PDB file of C-alpha atoms in Angstrom:
ATOM      1  CA  MET W  11      27.703 -87.453  -6.593  1.00 85.00           C
ATOM      2  CA  ARG W  12      28.385 -90.206  -9.086  1.00 92.00           C
ATOM      3  CA  LEU W  13      31.183 -92.583  -8.061  1.00 92.00           C
ATOM      4  CA  GLY W  14      32.943 -95.377  -9.857  1.00 94.00           C
ATOM      5  CA  VAL W  15      33.962 -98.236  -7.572  1.00 95.00           C
ATOM      6  CA  LEU W  16      36.498-100.591  -9.121  1.00 96.00           C
ATOM      7  CA  ASP W  17      36.738-103.897  -7.278  1.00 96.00           C
ATOM      8  CA  ILE W  18      39.613-106.162  -8.339  1.00 95.00           C
ATOM      9  CA  GLY W  19      38.635-109.479  -6.801  1.00 90.00           C
ATOM     10  CA  SER W  20      40.107-112.957  -7.026  1.00 86.00           C
ATOM     11  CA  ASN W  21      37.438-114.018  -9.525  1.00 85.00           C
ATOM     12  CA  THR W  22      36.126-110.868 -11.169  1.00 91.00           C
ATOM     13  CA  GLY W  23      36.980-107.291 -11.956  1.00 94.00           C
ATOM     14  CA  HIS W  24      33.849-105.235 -11.319  1.00 95.00           C
ATOM     15  CA  LEU W  25      33.178-101.557 -11.895  1.00 96.00           C
ATOM     16  CA  LEU W  26      30.049-100.376 -10.130  1.00 95.00           C
ATOM     17  CA  VAL W  27      28.831 -96.884 -10.993  1.00 95.00           C
ATOM     18  CA  VAL W  28      26.677 -95.499  -8.190  1.00 93.00           C
ATOM     19  CA  ASP W  29      24.800 -92.324  -7.404  1.00 92.00           C
ATOM     20  CA  ALA W  30      25.784 -91.756  -3.804  1.00 83.00           C
ATOM     21  CA  HIS W  31      24.873 -89.124  -1.267  1.00 82.00           C
ATOM     22  CA  ARG W  32      25.579 -89.095   2.444  1.00 78.00           C
ATOM     23  CA  GLY W  33      22.529 -90.294   4.344  1.00 81.00           C
ATOM     24  CA  ALA W  34      21.055 -92.131   1.334  1.00 81.00           C
ATOM     25  CA  ALA W  35      21.502 -95.659   0.049  1.00 85.00           C
ATOM     26  CA  PRO W  36      24.052 -95.901  -2.802  1.00 86.00           C
ATOM     27  CA  LEU W  37      21.972 -96.322  -5.948  1.00 87.00           C
ATOM     28  CA  PRO W  38      23.571 -98.536  -8.638  1.00 90.00           C
ATOM     29  CA  ALA W  39      23.500 -96.803 -12.011  1.00 93.00           C
ATOM     30  CA  PHE W  40      25.650 -99.101 -14.140  1.00 95.00           C
ATOM     31  CA  SER W  41      27.725-102.244 -13.793  1.00 95.00           C
ATOM     32  CA  TYR W  42      30.647-103.467 -15.887  1.00 96.00           C
ATOM     33  CA  LYS W  43      32.569-106.631 -15.043  1.00 93.00           C
ATOM     34  CA  GLU W  44      34.903-109.217 -16.514  1.00 93.00           C
ATOM     35  CA  PRO W  45      35.975-112.666 -15.218  1.00 90.00           C
ATOM     36  CA  LEU W  46      39.674-111.910 -14.575  1.00 90.00           C
ATOM     37  CA  ARG W  47      40.267-115.049 -12.451  1.00 85.00           C
ATOM     38  CA  LEU W  48      43.429-113.600 -10.940  1.00 86.00           C
ATOM     39  CA  ALA W  49      43.467-116.373  -8.351  1.00 77.00           C
ATOM     40  CA  GLU W  50      44.024-118.768 -11.249  1.00 78.00           C
ATOM     41  CA  HIS W  51      46.752-116.607 -12.831  1.00 82.00           C
ATOM     42  CA  LEU W  52      49.254-117.338 -10.067  1.00 82.00           C
ATOM     43  CA  ASP W  53      52.341-119.301 -11.101  1.00 85.00           C
ATOM     44  CA  GLU W  54      54.107-121.931  -9.010  1.00 84.00           C
ATOM     45  CA  THR W  55      55.975-119.222  -7.063  1.00 90.00           C
ATOM     46  CA  GLY W  56      52.768-117.419  -6.074  1.00 89.00           C
ATOM     47  CA  ALA W  57      53.282-114.519  -8.492  1.00 93.00           C
ATOM     48  CA  VAL W  58      50.607-113.083 -10.785  1.00 93.00           C
ATOM     49  CA  SER W  59      51.621-114.096 -14.308  1.00 92.00           C
ATOM     50  CA  GLN W  60      52.219-111.569 -17.070  1.00 93.00           C
ATOM     51  CA  LYS W  61      49.041-112.838 -18.707  1.00 92.00           C
ATOM     52  CA  GLY W  62      47.148-111.967 -15.530  1.00 92.00           C
ATOM     53  CA  ILE W  63      48.756-108.541 -15.338  1.00 95.00           C
ATOM     54  CA  ASP W  64      47.890-107.816 -18.974  1.00 95.00           C
ATOM     55  CA  ALA W  65      44.269-108.857 -18.388  1.00 94.00           C
ATOM     56  CA  LEU W  66      44.080-106.634 -15.296  1.00 95.00           C
ATOM     57  CA  ALA W  67      45.590-103.661 -17.138  1.00 96.00           C
ATOM     58  CA  ALA W  68      43.191-104.051 -20.068  1.00 96.00           C
ATOM     59  CA  PHE W  69      40.182-104.311 -17.750  1.00 97.00           C
ATOM     60  CA  THR W  70      41.298-101.329 -15.646  1.00 97.00           C
ATOM     61  CA  SER W  71      41.758 -99.191 -18.751  1.00 97.00           C
ATOM     62  CA  GLN W  72      38.342-100.136 -20.098  1.00 97.00           C
ATOM     63  CA  ALA W  73      36.728 -99.535 -16.704  1.00 97.00           C
ATOM     64  CA  GLN W  74      38.204 -96.039 -16.599  1.00 97.00           C
ATOM     65  CA  GLN W  75      36.693 -95.316 -20.002  1.00 97.00           C
ATOM     66  CA  VAL W  76      33.294 -96.630 -18.910  1.00 97.00           C
ATOM     67  CA  ALA W  77      33.424 -94.550 -15.706  1.00 97.00           C
ATOM     68  CA  GLU W  78      34.253 -91.425 -17.714  1.00 96.00           C
ATOM     69  CA  GLU W  79      31.439 -92.078 -20.181  1.00 97.00           C
ATOM     70  CA  LYS W  80      28.980 -92.542 -17.311  1.00 97.00           C
ATOM     71  CA  GLY W  81      29.963 -89.228 -15.745  1.00 97.00           C
ATOM     72  CA  CYS W  82      31.781 -90.411 -12.618  1.00 95.00           C
ATOM     73  CA  GLU W  83      33.305 -87.606 -10.552  1.00 92.00           C
ATOM     74  CA  ASP W  84      35.668 -89.912  -8.716  1.00 90.00           C
ATOM     75  CA  MET W  85      36.990 -93.459  -8.884  1.00 92.00           C
ATOM     76  CA  LEU W  86      37.642 -95.707  -5.891  1.00 94.00           C
ATOM     77  CA  ALA W  87      39.848 -98.621  -6.920  1.00 96.00           C
ATOM     78  CA  PHE W  88      40.793-101.470  -4.622  1.00 96.00           C
ATOM     79  CA  ALA W  89      42.110-105.023  -4.816  1.00 95.00           C
ATOM     80  CA  THR W  90      41.600-107.938  -2.470  1.00 93.00           C
ATOM     81  CA  SER W  91      43.284-111.258  -1.715  1.00 90.00           C
ATOM     82  CA  ALA W  92      44.532-112.346  -5.161  1.00 88.00           C
ATOM     83  CA  VAL W  93      46.684-109.226  -5.507  1.00 93.00           C
ATOM     84  CA  ARG W  94      47.298-108.881  -1.756  1.00 93.00           C
ATOM     85  CA  ASP W  95      48.744-112.382  -1.436  1.00 91.00           C
ATOM     86  CA  ALA W  96      50.782-112.400  -4.652  1.00 93.00           C
ATOM     87  CA  VAL W  97      54.530-112.364  -4.073  1.00 95.00           C
ATOM     88  CA  ASN W  98      54.857-109.705  -6.791  1.00 96.00           C
ATOM     89  CA  SER W  99      51.988-107.560  -5.505  1.00 95.00           C
ATOM     90  CA  ASP W 100      53.998-104.316  -5.505  1.00 95.00           C
ATOM     91  CA  ALA W 101      55.264-104.912  -9.033  1.00 96.00           C
ATOM     92  CA  VAL W 102      51.750-105.697 -10.290  1.00 96.00           C
ATOM     93  CA  LEU W 103      50.325-102.491  -8.809  1.00 96.00           C
ATOM     94  CA  ALA W 104      53.245-100.412 -10.123  1.00 96.00           C
ATOM     95  CA  GLU W 105      52.785-101.751 -13.658  1.00 97.00           C
ATOM     96  CA  ILE W 106      49.017-101.138 -13.589  1.00 96.00           C
ATOM     97  CA  ASP W 107      49.590 -97.581 -12.339  1.00 96.00           C
ATOM     98  CA  GLU W 108      52.197 -96.957 -15.058  1.00 96.00           C
ATOM     99  CA  ARG W 109      49.997 -98.366 -17.835  1.00 97.00           C
ATOM    100  CA  THR W 110      46.667 -96.854 -16.762  1.00 96.00           C
ATOM    101  CA  GLY W 111      47.467 -93.961 -14.419  1.00 96.00           C
ATOM    102  CA  LEU W 112      45.084 -95.370 -11.808  1.00 95.00           C
ATOM    103  CA  PRO W 113      46.463 -96.214  -8.361  1.00 94.00           C
ATOM    104  CA  ILE W 114      44.808 -99.275  -6.831  1.00 95.00           C
ATOM    105  CA  GLU W 115      44.629 -99.661  -3.068  1.00 95.00           C
ATOM    106  CA  VAL W 116      45.144-103.123  -1.647  1.00 95.00           C
ATOM    107  CA  LEU W 117      42.787-103.830   1.230  1.00 96.00           C
ATOM    108  CA  SER W 118      43.979-105.950   4.108  1.00 95.00           C
ATOM    109  CA  GLY W 119      41.898-108.960   5.058  1.00 95.00           C
ATOM    110  CA  ASP W 120      40.846-107.240   8.275  1.00 96.00           C
ATOM    111  CA  ASP W 121      39.711-104.171   6.319  1.00 97.00           C
ATOM    112  CA  GLU W 122      37.705-106.372   3.950  1.00 97.00           C
ATOM    113  CA  ALA W 123      35.924-107.885   6.936  1.00 98.00           C
ATOM    114  CA  ARG W 124      35.427-104.483   8.590  1.00 98.00           C
ATOM    115  CA  LEU W 125      34.010-102.768   5.508  1.00 98.00           C
ATOM    116  CA  THR W 126      31.739-105.691   4.660  1.00 98.00           C
ATOM    117  CA  PHE W 127      30.436-105.570   8.230  1.00 98.00           C
ATOM    118  CA  LEU W 128      29.716-101.843   7.841  1.00 98.00           C
ATOM    119  CA  ALA W 129      27.706-102.505   4.663  1.00 97.00           C
ATOM    120  CA  VAL W 130      25.648-105.262   6.273  1.00 98.00           C
ATOM    121  CA  ARG W 131      25.045-103.186   9.401  1.00 98.00           C
ATOM    122  CA  ARG W 132      23.742-100.281   7.307  1.00 96.00           C
ATOM    123  CA  TRP W 133      21.522-102.618   5.268  1.00 97.00           C
ATOM    124  CA  LEU W 134      20.021-104.432   8.241  1.00 97.00           C
ATOM    125  CA  GLY W 135      20.013-101.473  10.629  1.00 96.00           C
ATOM    126  CA  TRP W 136      20.306-101.275  14.383  1.00 97.00           C
ATOM    127  CA  SER W 137      17.428-103.698  14.879  1.00 97.00           C
ATOM    128  CA  ALA W 138      19.840-106.495  13.924  1.00 97.00           C
ATOM    129  CA  GLY W 139      21.422-106.059  17.359  1.00 98.00           C
ATOM    130  CA  HIS W 140      24.632-107.978  17.968  1.00 98.00           C
ATOM    131  CA  LEU W 141      25.590-108.945  14.421  1.00 98.00           C
ATOM    132  CA  TRP W 142      27.827-111.590  12.875  1.00 98.00           C
ATOM    133  CA  VAL W 143      28.836-111.320   9.202  1.00 98.00           C
ATOM    134  CA  PHE W 144      30.539-113.864   6.922  1.00 98.00           C
ATOM    135  CA  ASP W 145      31.780-113.422   3.356  1.00 98.00           C
ATOM    136  CA  ILE W 146      33.280-116.129   1.123  1.00 97.00           C
ATOM    137  CA  GLY W 147      35.251-114.531  -1.686  1.00 93.00           C
ATOM    138  CA  GLY W 148      37.431-116.053  -4.361  1.00 90.00           C
ATOM    139  CA  GLY W 149      40.585-115.917  -2.272  1.00 91.00           C
ATOM    140  CA  SER W 150      39.505-115.527   1.329  1.00 95.00           C
ATOM    141  CA  LEU W 151      36.823-115.903   3.987  1.00 97.00           C
ATOM    142  CA  GLU W 152      36.019-112.788   6.032  1.00 98.00           C
ATOM    143  CA  MET W 153      34.361-112.869   9.444  1.00 98.00           C
ATOM    144  CA  ALA W 154      33.302-110.013  11.703  1.00 98.00           C
ATOM    145  CA  GLY W 155      31.043-109.434  14.666  1.00 98.00           C
ATOM    146  CA  GLY W 156      29.860-106.652  16.931  1.00 98.00           C
ATOM    147  CA  ALA W 157      27.043-104.474  18.173  1.00 97.00           C
ATOM    148  CA  ASP W 158      28.108-101.198  16.511  1.00 97.00           C
ATOM    149  CA  GLU W 159      29.096-100.059  13.020  1.00 96.00           C
ATOM    150  CA  GLU W 160      32.730-100.888  13.791  1.00 96.00           C
ATOM    151  CA  PRO W 161      33.000-104.616  14.526  1.00 98.00           C
ATOM    152  CA  GLU W 162      34.489-105.795  17.790  1.00 97.00           C
ATOM    153  CA  VAL W 163      36.356-108.516  15.894  1.00 98.00           C
ATOM    154  CA  ALA W 164      37.196-108.810  12.202  1.00 98.00           C
ATOM    155  CA  TRP W 165      39.582-111.153  10.472  1.00 97.00           C
ATOM    156  CA  SER W 166      40.284-113.017   7.266  1.00 97.00           C
ATOM    157  CA  LEU W 167      41.365-116.559   6.385  1.00 97.00           C
ATOM    158  CA  PRO W 168      42.750-117.905   3.070  1.00 95.00           C
ATOM    159  CA  LEU W 169      39.642-120.032   2.507  1.00 97.00           C
ATOM    160  CA  GLY W 170      38.198-118.488  -0.647  1.00 95.00           C
ATOM    161  CA  ALA W 171      36.286-120.742  -3.023  1.00 94.00           C
ATOM    162  CA  ALA W 172      38.561-120.152  -6.029  1.00 90.00           C
ATOM    163  CA  ARG W 173      41.732-120.619  -3.982  1.00 90.00           C
ATOM    164  CA  LEU W 174      40.518-123.917  -2.515  1.00 94.00           C
ATOM    165  CA  ALA W 175      39.305-125.167  -5.896  1.00 91.00           C
ATOM    166  CA  ARG W 176      42.703-124.426  -7.440  1.00 87.00           C
ATOM    167  CA  GLN W 177      44.681-125.989  -4.582  1.00 88.00           C
ATOM    168  CA  HIS W 178      42.590-129.100  -3.937  1.00 88.00           C
ATOM    169  CA  PHE W 179      40.220-129.885  -6.797  1.00 84.00           C
ATOM    170  CA  ASP W 180      42.189-130.088 -10.036  1.00 72.00           C
ATOM    171  CA  VAL W 181      39.846-132.729 -11.467  1.00 67.00           C
ATOM    172  CA  ASP W 182      36.276-132.536 -12.753  1.00 71.00           C
ATOM    173  CA  ARG W 183      34.813-134.573  -9.907  1.00 76.00           C
ATOM    174  CA  PRO W 184      36.856-134.847  -6.650  1.00 80.00           C
ATOM    175  CA  ASP W 185      36.991-138.184  -4.854  1.00 84.00           C
ATOM    176  CA  GLU W 186      35.742-138.764  -1.317  1.00 88.00           C
ATOM    177  CA  ASP W 187      39.222-138.679   0.224  1.00 90.00           C
ATOM    178  CA  ALA W 188      39.967-135.262  -1.275  1.00 90.00           C
ATOM    179  CA  VAL W 189      36.642-133.869  -0.064  1.00 94.00           C
ATOM    180  CA  ARG W 190      37.139-135.335   3.424  1.00 95.00           C
ATOM    181  CA  ALA W 191      40.671-133.921   3.698  1.00 95.00           C
ATOM    182  CA  LEU W 192      39.581-130.466   2.585  1.00 96.00           C
ATOM    183  CA  ARG W 193      36.590-130.520   4.937  1.00 97.00           C
ATOM    184  CA  LYS W 194      38.894-131.354   7.848  1.00 98.00           C
ATOM    185  CA  GLN W 195      41.339-128.582   6.949  1.00 97.00           C
ATOM    186  CA  ILE W 196      38.619-125.944   6.554  1.00 98.00           C
ATOM    187  CA  ARG W 197      37.062-126.736   9.914  1.00 98.00           C
ATOM    188  CA  ALA W 198      40.395-126.703  11.723  1.00 98.00           C
ATOM    189  CA  ASP W 199      41.335-123.341  10.194  1.00 98.00           C
ATOM    190  CA  ILE W 200      38.003-121.729  11.135  1.00 98.00           C
ATOM    191  CA  ALA W 201      37.842-123.261  14.608  1.00 98.00           C
ATOM    192  CA  ARG W 202      41.367-122.108  15.481  1.00 97.00           C
ATOM    193  CA  ASP W 203      40.248-118.515  16.066  1.00 96.00           C
ATOM    194  CA  ALA W 204      36.484-118.988  16.437  1.00 98.00           C
ATOM    195  CA  GLY W 205      36.731-118.020  20.101  1.00 97.00           C
ATOM    196  CA  ARG W 206      37.448-114.437  19.061  1.00 95.00           C
ATOM    197  CA  MET W 207      33.804-114.126  18.097  1.00 96.00           C
ATOM    198  CA  LEU W 208      32.214-116.718  20.373  1.00 96.00           C
ATOM    199  CA  ARG W 209      33.520-115.120  23.567  1.00 95.00           C
ATOM    200  CA  HIS W 210      31.274-112.098  22.912  1.00 92.00           C
ATOM    201  CA  GLY W 211      28.160-114.258  23.116  1.00 93.00           C
ATOM    202  CA  ALA W 212      25.634-115.494  20.581  1.00 95.00           C
ATOM    203  CA  PRO W 213      24.486-113.014  17.931  1.00 98.00           C
ATOM    204  CA  ASP W 214      21.032-111.521  17.597  1.00 98.00           C
ATOM    205  CA  HIS W 215      21.462-111.797  13.841  1.00 98.00           C
ATOM    206  CA  ALA W 216      23.841-113.660  11.507  1.00 98.00           C
ATOM    207  CA  ALA W 217      24.260-112.689   7.868  1.00 98.00           C
ATOM    208  CA  ALA W 218      26.294-113.655   4.815  1.00 98.00           C
ATOM    209  CA  THR W 219      27.329-111.852   1.649  1.00 97.00           C
ATOM    210  CA  SER W 220      29.091-112.710  -1.609  1.00 91.00           C
ATOM    211  CA  LYS W 221      28.354-114.593  -4.802  1.00 94.00           C
ATOM    212  CA  THR W 222      29.201-117.941  -3.216  1.00 96.00           C
ATOM    213  CA  PHE W 223      26.658-117.594  -0.420  1.00 98.00           C
ATOM    214  CA  ARG W 224      24.056-116.236  -2.850  1.00 97.00           C
ATOM    215  CA  SER W 225      24.562-119.182  -5.202  1.00 97.00           C
ATOM    216  CA  LEU W 226      24.301-121.701  -2.383  1.00 98.00           C
ATOM    217  CA  ALA W 227      21.136-120.056  -1.091  1.00 98.00           C
ATOM    218  CA  ARG W 228      19.656-120.166  -4.585  1.00 98.00           C
ATOM    219  CA  ILE W 229      20.494-123.870  -4.898  1.00 98.00           C
ATOM    220  CA  CYS W 230      18.723-124.423  -1.577  1.00 98.00           C
ATOM    221  CA  GLY W 231      15.565-122.703  -2.812  1.00 97.00           C
ATOM    222  CA  ALA W 232      16.038-118.965  -2.213  1.00 98.00           C
ATOM    223  CA  ALA W 233      14.373-116.497  -4.570  1.00 97.00           C
ATOM    224  CA  PRO W 234      16.241-115.647  -7.796  1.00 95.00           C
ATOM    225  CA  SER W 235      18.041-112.321  -8.120  1.00 92.00           C
ATOM    226  CA  ALA W 236      15.447-111.188 -10.654  1.00 94.00           C
ATOM    227  CA  GLU W 237      12.966-110.726  -7.804  1.00 96.00           C
ATOM    228  CA  GLY W 238      15.062-107.867  -6.440  1.00 94.00           C
ATOM    229  CA  PRO W 239      17.218-107.187  -3.367  1.00 92.00           C
ATOM    230  CA  LEU W 240      14.340-106.602  -0.926  1.00 94.00           C
ATOM    231  CA  VAL W 241      13.090-110.195  -1.057  1.00 97.00           C
ATOM    232  CA  PRO W 242      14.258-112.056   2.086  1.00 97.00           C
ATOM    233  CA  ARG W 243      16.745-114.843   1.368  1.00 98.00           C
ATOM    234  CA  SER W 244      18.475-117.270   3.696  1.00 98.00           C
ATOM    235  CA  LEU W 245      20.751-120.299   3.651  1.00 98.00           C
ATOM    236  CA  PRO W 246      19.688-123.021   6.133  1.00 98.00           C
ATOM    237  CA  VAL W 247      22.515-125.327   7.233  1.00 98.00           C
ATOM    238  CA  SER W 248      20.215-128.382   7.232  1.00 98.00           C
ATOM    239  CA  GLU W 249      19.382-127.954   3.537  1.00 98.00           C
ATOM    240  CA  LEU W 250      22.978-127.138   2.610  1.00 98.00           C
ATOM    241  CA  SER W 251      24.203-130.302   4.361  1.00 98.00           C
ATOM    242  CA  GLU W 252      21.709-132.352   2.383  1.00 98.00           C
ATOM    243  CA  TRP W 253      22.903-130.764  -0.861  1.00 98.00           C
ATOM    244  CA  ILE W 254      26.657-131.202  -0.372  1.00 97.00           C
ATOM    245  CA  PRO W 255      26.805-134.952  -1.225  1.00 96.00           C
ATOM    246  CA  LYS W 256      24.748-134.228  -4.338  1.00 96.00           C
ATOM    247  CA  LEU W 257      27.101-131.401  -5.341  1.00 96.00           C
ATOM    248  CA  VAL W 258      30.163-133.595  -4.829  1.00 94.00           C
ATOM    249  CA  ALA W 259      28.661-136.246  -7.104  1.00 94.00           C
ATOM    250  CA  MET W 260      28.064-133.787  -9.966  1.00 94.00           C
ATOM    251  CA  ASN W 261      30.526-132.907 -12.710  1.00 92.00           C
ATOM    252  CA  ARG W 262      31.143-129.287 -13.662  1.00 92.00           C
ATOM    253  CA  ASP W 263      28.612-129.260 -16.481  1.00 93.00           C
ATOM    254  CA  GLU W 264      25.928-130.502 -14.110  1.00 95.00           C
ATOM    255  CA  LEU W 265      26.913-127.942 -11.463  1.00 96.00           C
ATOM    256  CA  ALA W 266      26.789-125.141 -14.039  1.00 95.00           C
ATOM    257  CA  HIS W 267      23.132-125.950 -14.752  1.00 96.00           C
ATOM    258  CA  LEU W 268      22.065-125.475 -11.136  1.00 97.00           C
ATOM    259  CA  PRO W 269      20.082-122.306 -10.378  1.00 96.00           C
ATOM    260  CA  GLY W 270      22.333-119.397  -9.425  1.00 94.00           C
ATOM    261  CA  VAL W 271      25.545-121.063 -10.643  1.00 95.00           C
ATOM    262  CA  SER W 272      27.533-119.694 -13.579  1.00 91.00           C
ATOM    263  CA  ALA W 273      29.746-121.903 -15.737  1.00 91.00           C
ATOM    264  CA  SER W 274      32.836-119.879 -14.773  1.00 88.00           C
ATOM    265  CA  ARG W 275      32.290-120.575 -11.059  1.00 91.00           C
ATOM    266  CA  ALA W 276      30.912-124.121 -11.179  1.00 93.00           C
ATOM    267  CA  HIS W 277      34.216-125.628 -10.010  1.00 91.00           C
ATOM    268  CA  GLN W 278      34.104-123.415  -6.897  1.00 94.00           C
ATOM    269  CA  ILE W 279      30.699-124.532  -5.624  1.00 96.00           C
ATOM    270  CA  VAL W 280      31.845-127.600  -3.674  1.00 96.00           C
ATOM    271  CA  PRO W 281      34.700-125.914  -1.772  1.00 97.00           C
ATOM    272  CA  GLY W 282      32.456-122.894  -1.186  1.00 97.00           C
ATOM    273  CA  ALA W 283      29.727-125.154   0.205  1.00 98.00           C
ATOM    274  CA  LEU W 284      32.220-126.856   2.531  1.00 98.00           C
ATOM    275  CA  VAL W 285      33.311-123.473   3.910  1.00 98.00           C
ATOM    276  CA  ALA W 286      29.723-122.266   4.358  1.00 98.00           C
ATOM    277  CA  GLU W 287      28.698-125.457   6.149  1.00 98.00           C
ATOM    278  CA  ALA W 288      31.768-125.281   8.409  1.00 98.00           C
ATOM    279  CA  VAL W 289      30.989-121.683   9.358  1.00 98.00           C
ATOM    280  CA  MET W 290      27.431-122.521  10.359  1.00 98.00           C
ATOM    281  CA  ASP W 291      28.420-125.686  12.219  1.00 98.00           C
ATOM    282  CA  ILE W 292      31.324-124.194  14.168  1.00 98.00           C
ATOM    283  CA  PHE W 293      29.428-121.043  15.102  1.00 98.00           C
ATOM    284  CA  GLU W 294      26.247-123.075  15.749  1.00 97.00           C
ATOM    285  CA  LEU W 295      24.084-121.126  13.311  1.00 98.00           C
ATOM    286  CA  PRO W 296      20.944-122.797  11.925  1.00 98.00           C
ATOM    287  CA  ALA W 297      20.828-120.362   8.999  1.00 98.00           C
ATOM    288  CA  LEU W 298      22.400-117.226   7.554  1.00 98.00           C
ATOM    289  CA  GLU W 299      20.437-114.328   6.086  1.00 98.00           C
ATOM    290  CA  ILE W 300      21.755-113.321   2.684  1.00 98.00           C
ATOM    291  CA  CYS W 301      22.528-109.600   2.513  1.00 98.00           C
ATOM    292  CA  PRO W 302      22.716-107.923  -0.919  1.00 96.00           C
ATOM    293  CA  TRP W 303      25.256-105.348   0.274  1.00 96.00           C
ATOM    294  CA  ALA W 304      28.895-106.335   0.686  1.00 95.00           C
ATOM    295  CA  LEU W 305      32.420-104.963   0.369  1.00 94.00           C
ATOM    296  CA  ARG W 306      31.817-102.518  -2.496  1.00 92.00           C
ATOM    297  CA  GLU W 307      28.963-100.861  -0.615  1.00 94.00           C
ATOM    298  CA  GLY W 308      31.129-100.719   2.501  1.00 95.00           C
ATOM    299  CA  VAL W 309      33.857 -98.890   0.585  1.00 93.00           C
ATOM    300  CA  ILE W 310      31.282 -96.407  -0.764  1.00 92.00           C
ATOM    301  CA  LEU W 311      29.684 -95.807   2.634  1.00 93.00           C
ATOM    302  CA  GLU W 312      33.016 -95.181   4.344  1.00 93.00           C
ATOM    303  CA  ARG W 313      34.008 -92.735   1.602  1.00 88.00           C
ATOM    304  CA  LEU W 314      30.730 -90.844   1.992  1.00 87.00           C
ATOM    305  CA  ASP W 315      31.223 -90.743   5.759  1.00 87.00           C
ATOM    306  CA  GLN W 316      34.699 -89.271   5.230  1.00 84.00           C
ATOM    307  CA  ILE W 317      33.367 -86.621   2.829  1.00 74.00           C
ATOM    308  CA  GLY W 318      30.632 -85.728   5.290  1.00 62.00           C
ATOM    309  CA  GLY W 319      33.168 -85.401   8.080  1.00 52.00           C
ATOM    310  CA  LEU W 320      35.155 -82.890   6.030  1.00 43.00           C
ATOM    311  CA  ALA W 321      32.096 -80.782   5.168  1.00 43.00           C
TER     312      ALA W 321
END
């Protein structure tokens, strides 16, 4: 069957059209996305502004049209931390439903972590053994670990790259004190609950997903996306640590010219790098394998499992 998966993230709205069948890998057929930047459309009260709502409604309407033109039988629409954490979340969803007729499900942080873990487990397979998975999004950091398809632990922290950039780096090039303060905060937040995963023992395999991790891996020498998803890619903590002072010293134009970095996300690279480094240091991981599957694939796989269970 052909599915449309509409992912309303903190940075981007992304419609992925896939040909999906139970027991087979979801095959991407078409992709349509726009840089909504909902995390940056929050006012001082924490509400999504009307400008943000209008942008989301316009994108959702266009995505529905694209999905129809591409022959989608069904549409799975979900939103993550930017909508989830907004104080007017219910009002935003109600207005989008009224204007477009498409209900959007808001995933909890734990569900984001759980579904991302499912996607990575299916990609890597059972040979990955006891698996740890990390995902830096625009609004949140997801972490999960376990030996099965359902993780033993899964949780989310408000440490997304866009959120941290908005809250802490409102200038082109942050000073050393700002970087040091943010680094300290990130590590304290991650370490607070790190024992939830550490008490289960070291992993056989540790993986990362998301645009932030992919960009950092590319900066550190990983193969470009043009070489395809089957090329192994990893992010070594030693190389990332060497790069961070260089990244801090760059302005946004310089960051935007790095391999794997888009101009719209250049301001998020430094906070994203600080989160990635903290994850690897606190969990004592020398490197993370970059997995091409993430939350969207997890949503698709769970839906296919549910359809198969009803057959």
